[in-house]
Short mmCIF file of C-alpha atoms in Angstrom, two decimals:
data_model
loop_
_atom_site.label_atom_id
_atom_site.label_comp_id
_atom_site.label_asym_id
_atom_site.label_seq_id
_atom_site.Cartn_x
_atom_site.Cartn_y
_atom_site.Cartn_z
CA MET A 15 65.33 103.38 84.74
CA THR A 16 65.17 102.50 81.03
CA SER A 17 67.40 100.39 78.80
CA GLU A 18 69.22 103.59 77.87
CA THR A 19 69.98 104.60 81.47
CA TYR A 20 71.63 103.18 84.57
CA ARG A 21 71.12 103.80 88.27
CA ASN A 22 73.68 104.29 91.01
CA PRO A 23 75.25 102.56 92.78
CA ILE A 24 76.47 100.29 90.00
CA LEU A 25 78.21 98.01 92.54
CA ASP A 26 75.95 97.88 95.59
CA ALA A 27 78.34 96.30 98.08
CA ASP A 28 81.68 97.07 99.74
CA TRP A 29 84.05 97.48 96.77
CA SER A 30 86.04 100.03 98.70
CA ASP A 31 88.36 102.68 97.17
CA PRO A 32 87.85 101.61 93.54
CA ASP A 33 90.28 102.28 90.72
CA VAL A 34 89.70 101.57 87.06
CA VAL A 35 91.63 101.20 83.81
CA ARG A 36 90.71 100.51 80.17
CA VAL A 37 92.68 98.16 77.93
CA GLY A 38 91.23 98.00 74.42
CA ASP A 39 87.48 97.44 74.75
CA ASP A 40 87.74 96.06 78.28
CA PHE A 41 87.50 97.86 81.62
CA TYR A 42 89.05 96.52 84.81
CA LEU A 43 88.54 97.55 88.41
CA THR A 44 90.24 96.72 91.69
CA ALA A 45 89.45 97.72 95.27
CA SER A 46 90.75 97.58 98.82
CA SER A 47 90.70 94.13 100.42
CA PHE A 48 92.34 94.99 103.78
CA GLY A 49 93.27 91.84 105.73
CA ARG A 50 91.24 89.28 103.75
CA ALA A 51 92.73 86.64 101.45
CA PRO A 52 92.86 86.33 98.55
CA GLY A 53 93.22 90.08 98.16
CA LEU A 54 92.99 92.72 95.44
CA PRO A 55 89.76 91.70 93.66
CA LEU A 56 89.73 92.03 89.89
CA LEU A 57 86.48 92.98 88.16
CA HIS A 58 85.76 93.19 84.43
CA SER A 59 83.21 95.12 82.37
CA ARG A 60 82.53 96.07 78.78
CA ASP A 61 80.07 98.90 79.53
CA LEU A 62 81.15 100.35 82.94
CA VAL A 63 77.75 99.41 84.39
CA ASN A 64 77.71 95.60 84.47
CA TRP A 65 80.69 94.05 86.29
CA THR A 66 81.82 90.50 87.02
CA LEU A 67 84.51 89.30 89.42
CA VAL A 68 87.21 87.49 87.44
CA GLY A 69 89.79 86.82 90.14
CA HIS A 70 92.22 88.25 92.66
CA ALA A 71 95.74 89.55 92.15
CA LEU A 72 97.07 88.74 95.62
CA GLU A 73 96.89 85.12 96.74
CA ARG A 74 98.30 85.76 100.22
CA LEU A 75 99.25 88.83 102.22
CA GLU A 76 102.90 89.33 103.13
CA PRO A 77 104.72 88.96 105.37
CA ALA A 78 102.64 85.84 105.94
CA ALA A 79 103.26 85.73 109.70
CA GLU A 80 101.63 89.16 110.08
CA PHE A 81 98.41 87.95 108.48
CA ASP A 82 97.94 84.46 109.93
CA ARG A 83 95.31 86.06 112.16
CA PRO A 84 92.56 88.56 111.34
CA ARG A 85 93.67 92.17 110.98
CA HIS A 86 90.41 93.47 109.61
CA ASP A 87 91.39 97.13 109.10
CA CYS A 88 95.00 96.55 107.99
CA GLY A 89 96.64 95.09 104.89
CA VAL A 90 95.68 96.31 101.42
CA TRP A 91 94.53 99.95 101.38
CA ALA A 92 93.35 101.91 98.32
CA PRO A 93 95.12 100.25 95.36
CA SER A 94 95.83 101.89 92.00
CA LEU A 95 95.43 99.86 88.80
CA ARG A 96 97.36 100.81 85.67
CA TYR A 97 98.40 99.35 82.31
CA HIS A 98 101.90 100.14 81.03
CA ASP A 99 104.47 98.43 78.83
CA GLU A 100 101.97 95.66 78.00
CA ARG A 101 101.57 94.79 81.68
CA PHE A 102 98.99 95.38 84.38
CA TRP A 103 100.31 97.08 87.51
CA ILE A 104 98.78 97.42 90.98
CA PHE A 105 100.27 99.66 93.66
CA TRP A 106 98.86 99.78 97.20
CA GLY A 107 99.78 101.01 100.62
CA ASP A 108 99.98 98.83 103.71
CA PRO A 109 99.79 101.41 106.53
CA ASP A 110 102.12 99.34 108.73
CA GLN A 111 104.71 98.41 106.11
CA GLY A 112 104.79 100.76 103.14
CA VAL A 113 104.09 100.91 99.41
CA PHE A 114 103.88 97.61 97.49
CA GLN A 115 103.74 96.85 93.78
CA ILE A 116 102.81 93.79 91.72
CA ASN A 117 102.41 93.33 87.96
CA ALA A 118 101.26 90.76 85.41
CA PRO A 119 101.07 90.28 81.62
CA GLN A 120 97.32 89.47 81.82
CA ILE A 121 94.62 90.53 84.26
CA ARG A 122 94.26 86.92 85.41
CA GLY A 123 97.98 86.69 86.00
CA PRO A 124 100.37 85.30 86.78
CA TRP A 125 101.03 88.20 89.16
CA THR A 126 104.46 88.81 90.61
CA ARG A 127 105.05 88.53 94.33
CA PRO A 128 104.66 91.81 96.25
CA HIS A 129 107.65 94.13 95.92
CA LEU A 130 108.14 96.68 98.70
CA LEU A 131 108.79 99.88 96.79
CA LYS A 132 108.96 102.24 99.78
CA ALA A 133 109.13 101.09 103.38
CA GLY A 134 107.63 103.14 106.18
CA LYS A 135 104.72 103.66 108.54
CA GLY A 136 101.60 105.45 107.36
CA LEU A 137 102.37 105.39 103.62
CA ILE A 138 99.00 104.89 101.93
CA ASP A 139 97.07 105.31 98.68
CA PRO A 140 99.98 105.25 96.20
CA CYS A 141 99.50 105.87 92.49
CA PRO A 142 102.11 105.66 89.69
CA LEU A 143 102.32 107.59 86.43
CA TRP A 144 104.39 106.78 83.38
CA ASP A 145 104.71 109.97 81.31
CA GLU A 146 104.54 108.80 77.70
CA GLU A 147 105.85 112.18 76.49
CA THR A 148 109.11 112.18 78.46
CA GLY A 149 109.60 108.53 79.42
CA GLU A 150 109.81 109.50 83.09
CA ALA A 151 107.86 107.79 85.86
CA TYR A 152 106.41 109.21 89.07
CA LEU A 153 104.69 108.09 92.25
CA VAL A 154 102.38 110.00 94.59
CA HIS A 155 101.07 108.80 97.96
CA ALA A 156 99.16 110.03 101.00
CA TRP A 157 99.70 109.60 104.74
CA ALA A 158 97.82 107.88 107.59
CA LYS A 159 98.08 109.90 110.79
CA SER A 160 97.37 106.81 112.91
CA ARG A 161 100.78 105.40 111.95
CA SER A 162 102.89 108.42 110.96
CA GLY A 163 101.45 111.36 112.88
CA VAL A 164 101.02 113.06 109.49
CA LYS A 165 97.98 113.50 107.27
CA ASN A 166 96.39 115.94 104.80
CA ARG A 167 99.35 116.01 102.45
CA LEU A 168 100.51 114.28 99.29
CA THR A 169 104.14 113.30 98.69
CA GLY A 170 105.62 112.86 95.21
CA HIS A 171 108.64 110.89 93.96
CA ARG A 172 110.40 110.24 90.72
CA MET A 173 110.29 106.50 90.10
CA ARG A 174 112.38 104.08 88.10
CA PRO A 175 110.49 103.30 84.87
CA ASP A 176 110.54 99.58 85.73
CA GLY A 177 108.67 100.32 88.96
CA THR A 178 111.28 98.70 91.19
CA GLY A 179 112.56 101.76 93.07
CA LEU A 180 112.29 105.47 93.75
CA LEU A 181 114.85 108.01 92.56
CA ASP A 182 114.61 110.64 95.30
CA GLU A 183 113.65 111.16 98.94
CA GLY A 184 110.26 112.60 98.02
CA LYS A 185 108.71 116.05 98.35
CA VAL A 186 105.37 117.29 99.64
CA ILE A 187 103.64 118.41 96.45
CA VAL A 188 100.22 119.24 97.93
CA ASP A 189 99.82 120.38 101.55
CA GLY A 190 96.15 120.33 102.49
CA ASP A 191 96.85 122.41 105.61
CA ARG A 192 97.63 125.33 103.30
CA ILE A 193 94.25 125.12 101.53
CA PRO A 194 91.49 126.82 103.53
CA GLY A 195 88.80 124.38 104.62
CA TRP A 196 90.55 121.21 103.42
CA PHE A 197 91.29 118.28 105.73
CA THR A 198 92.04 114.55 105.40
CA LEU A 199 93.43 114.87 101.88
CA GLU A 200 94.16 111.32 100.65
CA GLY A 201 93.47 108.75 97.91
CA PRO A 202 95.35 110.49 95.04
CA LYS A 203 95.10 109.26 91.46
CA LEU A 204 97.74 110.65 89.10
CA TYR A 205 97.23 111.44 85.39
CA ARG A 206 98.73 113.42 82.50
CA HIS A 207 96.22 115.35 80.35
CA ASP A 208 96.30 118.37 78.06
CA GLY A 209 99.82 119.36 79.08
CA TRP A 210 99.04 119.22 82.83
CA PHE A 211 99.83 116.85 85.64
CA TRP A 212 96.52 116.01 87.30
CA ILE A 213 95.88 114.61 90.75
CA LEU A 214 92.30 113.59 91.48
CA ALA A 215 92.13 113.28 95.26
CA PRO A 216 89.39 113.30 97.90
CA ALA A 217 89.30 115.19 101.17
CA GLY A 218 86.94 115.75 104.07
CA GLY A 219 86.60 112.18 105.36
CA VAL A 220 84.85 109.09 104.04
CA GLU A 221 81.32 109.94 105.21
CA THR A 222 81.19 113.68 104.53
CA GLY A 223 83.98 114.49 102.09
CA TRP A 224 84.30 115.71 98.52
CA GLN A 225 86.33 115.02 95.40
CA GLY A 226 89.12 117.42 94.54
CA ALA A 227 91.14 117.97 91.38
CA PHE A 228 94.66 119.42 91.32
CA ARG A 229 96.71 120.51 88.31
CA SER A 230 100.24 121.71 87.67
CA ARG A 231 102.53 122.18 84.68
CA GLY A 232 105.27 120.34 86.60
CA PHE A 233 104.93 117.20 88.66
CA PHE A 234 106.39 118.75 91.80
CA GLY A 235 104.03 121.72 91.61
CA PRO A 236 102.83 124.24 92.44
CA TYR A 237 99.29 122.84 92.16
CA GLU A 238 96.00 124.69 92.03
CA GLU A 239 92.81 122.98 93.11
CA ARG A 240 89.07 122.72 92.55
CA ILE A 241 86.27 120.82 94.23
CA VAL A 242 84.71 118.84 91.39
CA LEU A 243 82.18 116.58 93.14
CA GLU A 244 80.29 116.97 96.43
CA GLN A 245 76.97 115.96 97.96
CA LYS A 246 75.13 119.27 97.44
CA ASP A 247 71.38 118.60 97.75
CA THR A 248 71.55 114.88 96.90
CA ASP A 249 71.35 111.92 99.28
CA VAL A 250 74.82 110.67 98.28
CA ASN A 251 77.01 111.48 101.26
CA GLY A 252 80.74 111.89 100.81
CA PRO A 253 80.94 111.11 97.04
CA HIS A 254 84.67 110.74 96.45
CA GLN A 255 87.84 108.67 95.95
CA GLY A 256 88.00 106.76 92.71
CA GLY A 257 89.35 106.83 89.20
CA TRP A 258 88.90 108.43 85.79
CA VAL A 259 88.58 106.34 82.64
CA ARG A 260 88.05 107.23 78.95
CA THR A 261 86.10 105.04 76.54
CA PRO A 262 87.36 104.20 73.02
CA SER A 263 85.04 106.89 71.58
CA GLY A 264 86.45 109.55 73.92
CA GLU A 265 83.76 109.72 76.63
CA ASP A 266 85.04 110.36 80.14
CA TRP A 267 83.67 108.69 83.29
CA PHE A 268 84.55 108.67 86.97
CA LEU A 269 83.97 105.84 89.45
CA HIS A 270 83.93 106.60 93.17
CA PHE A 271 82.54 105.32 96.45
CA GLN A 272 79.85 106.31 98.93
CA GLN A 273 80.18 105.20 102.55
CA ARG A 274 76.99 103.38 103.65
CA GLY A 275 77.62 102.11 107.17
CA ALA A 276 77.40 98.33 107.50
CA TYR A 277 77.19 98.00 103.70
CA GLY A 278 80.64 99.55 103.34
CA ARG A 279 81.69 101.68 100.38
CA VAL A 280 79.41 101.17 97.38
CA VAL A 281 80.51 102.26 93.89
CA HIS A 282 78.91 105.00 91.77
CA LEU A 283 79.54 105.95 88.13
CA GLN A 284 79.57 109.66 87.22
CA PRO A 285 79.67 111.24 83.78
CA MET A 286 82.70 113.47 83.34
CA ARG A 287 83.61 116.24 80.93
CA TRP A 288 86.32 118.86 80.64
CA GLY A 289 85.51 122.54 80.87
CA PRO A 290 84.94 125.43 83.29
CA GLY A 291 83.66 124.18 86.61
CA GLY A 292 84.37 123.28 90.18
CA THR A 293 84.85 125.46 93.22
CA SER A 294 88.23 126.95 94.12
CA ARG A 295 89.23 127.51 97.72
CA SER A 296 92.63 128.92 96.78
CA SER A 297 93.19 132.63 96.20
CA GLU A 298 96.08 131.76 93.88
CA ALA A 299 94.10 129.58 91.49
CA GLU A 300 94.44 130.33 87.82
CA SER A 301 91.40 131.41 85.88
CA GLY A 302 90.12 129.64 82.83
CA GLY A 303 88.60 126.29 81.88
CA GLY A 304 89.99 122.85 81.35
CA TRP A 305 88.86 121.34 84.66
CA PRO A 306 87.03 118.02 85.08
CA VAL A 307 83.30 118.46 85.67
CA LEU A 308 81.78 115.41 87.37
CA GLY A 309 78.17 114.30 87.65
CA ASP A 310 75.50 116.94 87.21
CA ASP A 311 77.72 120.04 87.37
CA GLY A 312 79.48 118.70 90.45
CA ALA A 313 76.59 116.82 92.11
CA PRO A 314 76.34 113.02 91.94
CA VAL A 315 73.72 111.60 89.59
CA ALA A 316 71.19 108.98 90.68
CA GLU A 317 70.24 107.97 87.12
CA HIS A 318 71.97 108.82 83.86
CA ARG A 319 72.38 107.88 80.24
CA ARG A 320 74.54 104.79 79.84
CA PRO A 321 78.04 105.11 78.38
CA ALA A 322 78.05 104.97 74.57
CA LEU A 323 79.35 101.41 74.50
CA PRO A 324 77.99 98.18 72.96
CA PRO A 325 75.03 96.88 75.00
CA GLN A 326 75.88 94.13 77.47
CA PRO A 327 73.67 91.63 79.30
CA PRO A 328 72.96 92.39 82.97
CA ALA A 329 75.77 91.13 85.19
CA ALA A 330 77.02 91.45 88.75
CA PRO A 331 79.68 89.80 90.92
CA ALA A 332 78.57 86.29 91.85
CA THR A 333 77.07 85.53 95.27
CA ASP A 334 75.40 82.08 95.03
CA ASP A 335 77.50 78.94 95.30
CA ASP A 336 76.92 75.17 95.05
CA PHE A 337 80.60 74.53 95.87
CA PRO A 338 81.21 71.98 93.08
CA GLY A 339 83.89 69.52 94.09
CA GLY A 340 84.21 71.27 97.42
CA ARG A 341 85.62 74.37 95.78
CA TYR A 342 84.34 77.80 96.71
CA GLY A 343 83.83 80.58 94.17
CA ARG A 344 85.84 83.75 93.65
CA GLN A 345 83.41 85.76 95.75
CA TRP A 346 84.71 84.18 98.97
CA GLN A 347 87.66 85.39 101.05
CA TRP A 348 89.15 84.14 104.31
CA THR A 349 89.52 86.60 107.18
CA ALA A 350 93.31 86.00 107.11
CA ASN A 351 95.81 84.00 105.08
CA PRO A 352 94.32 80.52 104.60
CA GLY A 353 95.67 77.47 106.38
CA ASP A 354 96.11 73.96 105.05
CA GLY A 355 93.11 71.69 105.27
CA TRP A 356 90.47 74.28 106.16
CA ALA A 357 88.39 73.26 103.12
CA THR A 358 88.48 69.74 101.66
CA GLN A 359 87.99 69.04 97.96
CA HIS A 360 85.94 66.00 96.96
CA SER A 361 84.00 64.52 94.05
CA GLY A 362 80.53 65.88 94.87
CA ASP A 363 78.98 69.24 95.57
CA GLY A 364 79.09 71.10 98.85
CA LEU A 365 81.69 72.83 100.96
CA ARG A 366 83.39 70.73 103.63
CA LEU A 367 84.97 72.91 106.27
CA THR A 368 87.18 71.42 108.97
CA CYS A 369 86.11 72.16 112.54
CA VAL A 370 89.36 73.97 113.27
CA ARG A 371 90.30 73.87 116.94
CA SER A 372 90.74 77.28 118.52
CA ALA A 373 91.14 78.85 121.94
CA ASP A 374 89.09 81.75 120.52
CA ALA A 375 86.00 79.68 119.72
CA HIS A 376 83.94 82.18 121.74
CA ASP A 377 84.71 85.10 119.39
CA LEU A 378 84.43 84.74 115.61
CA ARG A 379 86.15 88.12 115.10
CA LYS A 380 89.44 86.52 116.15
CA LEU A 381 89.26 83.51 113.84
CA PRO A 382 91.18 83.38 110.53
CA HIS A 383 89.14 80.49 109.13
CA VAL A 384 85.85 82.29 108.51
CA LEU A 385 84.99 82.22 104.79
CA THR A 386 83.31 85.51 103.88
CA GLN A 387 81.74 87.56 101.14
CA ARG A 388 80.40 91.11 101.00
CA LEU A 389 77.06 92.07 102.53
CA PRO A 390 74.67 93.08 99.69
CA GLY A 391 73.55 96.70 99.80
CA THR A 392 69.88 95.99 99.07
CA PRO A 393 67.33 94.01 101.13
CA CYS A 394 67.88 90.29 100.64
CA ALA A 395 67.93 86.90 102.29
CA ALA A 396 70.98 84.65 102.63
CA GLU A 397 70.33 80.95 102.98
CA VAL A 398 72.49 77.83 103.26
CA GLU A 399 72.04 74.16 104.18
CA LEU A 400 74.31 72.78 106.91
CA ARG A 401 75.14 69.30 108.21
CA LEU A 402 77.43 68.95 111.23
CA ASP A 403 79.69 65.93 110.77
CA SER A 404 81.52 66.09 114.08
CA ASP A 405 81.17 64.09 117.29
CA GLU A 406 83.39 66.50 119.21
CA PRO A 407 81.52 68.15 122.12
CA GLY A 408 81.44 71.89 121.48
CA ALA A 409 82.08 71.59 117.73
CA ARG A 410 79.92 74.06 115.85
CA ALA A 411 79.32 75.56 112.43
CA GLY A 412 77.05 78.21 111.01
CA LEU A 413 76.14 81.29 109.03
CA VAL A 414 77.33 84.63 110.41
CA VAL A 415 76.96 88.36 109.88
CA LEU A 416 80.42 89.52 110.89
CA GLY A 417 81.54 93.02 111.82
CA ASP A 418 82.62 94.92 114.90
CA ALA A 419 79.56 93.17 116.35
CA PHE A 420 78.44 89.79 115.04
CA GLY A 421 75.52 87.39 115.07
CA TRP A 422 75.33 83.80 113.87
CA ILE A 423 73.00 80.85 113.66
CA GLY A 424 74.09 77.24 113.28
CA LEU A 425 74.56 73.83 114.83
CA GLN A 426 76.58 72.67 117.87
CA ARG A 427 77.33 69.22 119.26
CA GLY A 428 76.36 68.98 122.91
CA THR A 429 78.17 67.12 125.68
CA ASP A 430 75.33 64.56 125.61
CA GLY A 431 75.95 63.84 121.94
CA THR A 432 72.88 65.63 120.60
CA VAL A 433 73.06 68.40 117.99
CA HIS A 434 71.42 71.70 118.88
CA LEU A 435 70.40 74.68 116.81
CA VAL A 436 72.08 77.68 118.44
CA HIS A 437 71.87 81.41 117.77
CA ARG A 438 74.50 83.68 119.30
CA PHE A 439 75.74 87.25 119.08
CA ALA A 440 78.34 89.61 120.49
CA GLU A 441 78.21 93.39 120.77
CA GLY A 442 81.13 95.47 119.58
CA VAL A 443 82.43 95.95 123.12
CA ALA A 444 81.84 92.34 124.19
CA GLU A 445 84.76 89.94 124.50
CA ARG A 446 82.74 86.81 123.90
CA GLU A 447 79.46 85.72 122.38
CA ARG A 448 76.26 84.87 124.22
CA ASP A 449 72.95 83.24 123.32
CA ALA A 450 70.40 85.23 121.34
CA ALA A 451 67.79 82.47 121.64
CA HIS A 452 67.24 79.24 123.56
CA PRO A 453 68.95 76.26 121.90
CA ARG A 454 66.69 73.57 120.48
CA ILE A 455 67.30 70.05 119.23
CA ALA A 456 68.20 69.48 115.57
CA PRO A 457 67.20 65.79 115.40
CA GLU A 458 68.93 64.98 112.09
CA GLY A 459 72.08 66.96 112.79
CA ARG A 460 71.30 69.28 109.91
CA ALA A 461 69.45 72.55 109.29
CA ARG A 462 68.57 75.15 106.73
CA LEU A 463 69.81 78.52 107.96
CA ARG A 464 68.48 81.88 106.87
CA ILE A 465 69.29 85.53 107.53
CA GLU A 466 66.90 88.14 106.17
CA ILE A 467 68.69 91.47 105.79
CA GLY A 468 66.34 94.42 105.68
CA ALA A 469 66.67 98.19 105.51
CA GLY A 470 69.40 99.60 107.71
CA ALA A 471 71.19 96.22 107.70
CA ARG A 472 68.70 94.87 110.26
CA CYS A 473 69.03 91.09 110.28
CA ARG A 474 66.38 88.54 111.21
CA PHE A 475 67.61 84.97 111.81
CA SER A 476 65.60 81.79 111.24
CA ALA A 477 66.16 78.08 110.72
CA ASP A 478 64.45 74.88 109.60
CA VAL A 479 65.75 71.85 111.53
CA GLY A 480 63.59 69.32 109.66
CA ASP A 481 61.05 68.80 112.42
CA GLY A 482 58.11 69.69 110.19
CA ASP A 483 57.70 73.25 111.43
CA GLY A 484 59.61 74.83 108.54
CA PHE A 485 61.54 78.04 109.09
CA ARG A 486 61.08 79.43 112.58
CA PRO A 487 62.35 82.89 113.64
CA SER A 488 65.15 82.92 116.18
CA GLY A 489 65.98 85.70 118.60
CA PRO A 490 65.55 89.46 118.21
CA VAL A 491 66.56 91.57 115.23
CA PHE A 492 70.32 92.12 115.01
CA THR A 493 71.69 95.25 113.30
CA ALA A 494 74.89 94.59 111.37
CA THR A 495 77.83 96.87 112.04
CA PRO A 496 81.01 97.56 110.06
CA TRP A 497 84.55 97.53 111.27
CA ARG A 498 86.36 100.87 111.17
CA TRP A 499 86.99 100.87 107.41
CA VAL A 500 85.35 97.63 106.30
CA GLY A 501 81.69 96.83 105.72
CA ALA A 502 79.99 93.89 107.42
CA LEU A 503 80.48 90.44 105.91
CA LEU A 504 78.44 87.30 105.45
CA GLY A 505 80.40 84.23 106.46
CA LEU A 506 80.51 80.47 106.88
CA PHE A 507 82.58 78.82 109.60
CA ALA A 508 83.29 75.54 111.40
CA LEU A 509 85.26 75.28 114.64
CA ALA A 510 85.86 73.31 117.80
CA PRO A 511 87.27 74.13 121.23
CA ALA A 512 91.00 73.82 121.82
CA GLY A 513 92.19 70.24 122.20
CA GLN A 514 93.94 67.40 120.46
CA GLY A 515 93.10 65.45 117.33
CA HIS A 516 90.82 65.95 114.34
CA ALA A 517 87.47 67.44 115.37
CA GLY A 518 85.42 66.52 112.30
CA THR A 519 83.88 68.66 109.59
CA ALA A 520 80.77 70.58 108.59
CA ALA A 521 79.15 70.40 105.16
CA PHE A 522 77.51 73.46 103.57
CA THR A 523 75.36 73.19 100.44
CA ARG A 524 73.28 75.52 98.27
CA PHE A 525 74.36 78.95 99.43
CA ARG A 526 71.90 81.46 98.00
CA ILE A 527 71.26 85.19 98.23
CA SER A 528 67.84 86.26 96.97
CA ALA A 529 66.20 89.65 96.75
CA SER A 530 63.53 90.33 99.34
#
């Protein structure tokens, strides 16, 4: 890679189902956040390659009672980000509730509270369009079979221009069952270009699918289709589902994801142009050009010339944190809506987490008070310093790799009053954790914890308890696993068994992720 080129992925972590918009010289991106809070991350770039996390659009998931416990695969699915009438708009589908919408005058807010635009089960991946030529507004969405019994089709509506309601009952505008070879059609993004209505939508499933393009002279169809991006002979499996953006100079680019197991859905940037291209699987497709051509004639690129935009310094979403004043950075999300008093602000540095009492202390997957960030997609080491400030027997705190299976290392107060270094794990099918190594005394009640994450998300745990031996490996290698739609997470937690009264706190300092 040279200073004139970039390499994919440009966001090497689980920024799932990305969508992008340009406003002036600035590009903004959002992504699925599922059941974590705050939700709807907001990223900013000036060159489409270097991105920083500038905030979240959704402080809490609603209805709040539904998300006071972890629902890892539910919540915010596949949002669309648009700019219209001098406001930012985000539409998303909650598969159990329906299509929601929020908007704001600035990317950093204030954002409106979620407005339920269309209620129903299995309504996912919505995208609006305001037609500047006619003044009309439209909405398209897909379907989740797990909730509705329906999939592989896109439904279109006319929408009120203020985005507060729909003007009809909806009509199926693309039926994937009628296109030979197509299945799991979803994730539509709706555009108007060159006199056509365009829907850029993936099909074929997250690990093996492709990117499709559909066009029609009228919003309600009929649409013809092309495959415009697929794996071909590259090592990028299932390159699809994202958004198109045009630079001020008129260059076109497409951002999409690649499913990478425990690392989740990493984000790639593809060059895009308009012309003859793609593969039709419809006998009724019109001839002629004018189709989007993505990547290298429909294959994803590994390295490519940078967009013709002013050079920017290298940047990436933050990972490290000193927790100044007890505050955690934007990169952190709770595994459910946050509760009062989970983190305490103070005058120094370091994160003070309350040892929240829970009947589910044996299973971190069930706890809402785990503070998480995305697992990096490249080999690295995560490290944090921990002090357990709790005299409660059974109180514990630590550093976790959290997914359908999980493993953690940390400190626990014993019934005899001593503090032990413990290392535990649970398989995906297990209902409770068990020891991965023999506990050993942490004489000062503190430790430096470390997880080295190698190729294939294989994790090696170690700790330094201040006994002069430095970092010592603990237990066997643990391979991180995702949830169904969500990549594995790194997390910090403090907890205590069920009981009465305050159970103390744990202090975390100097969280670092370094390349290895």
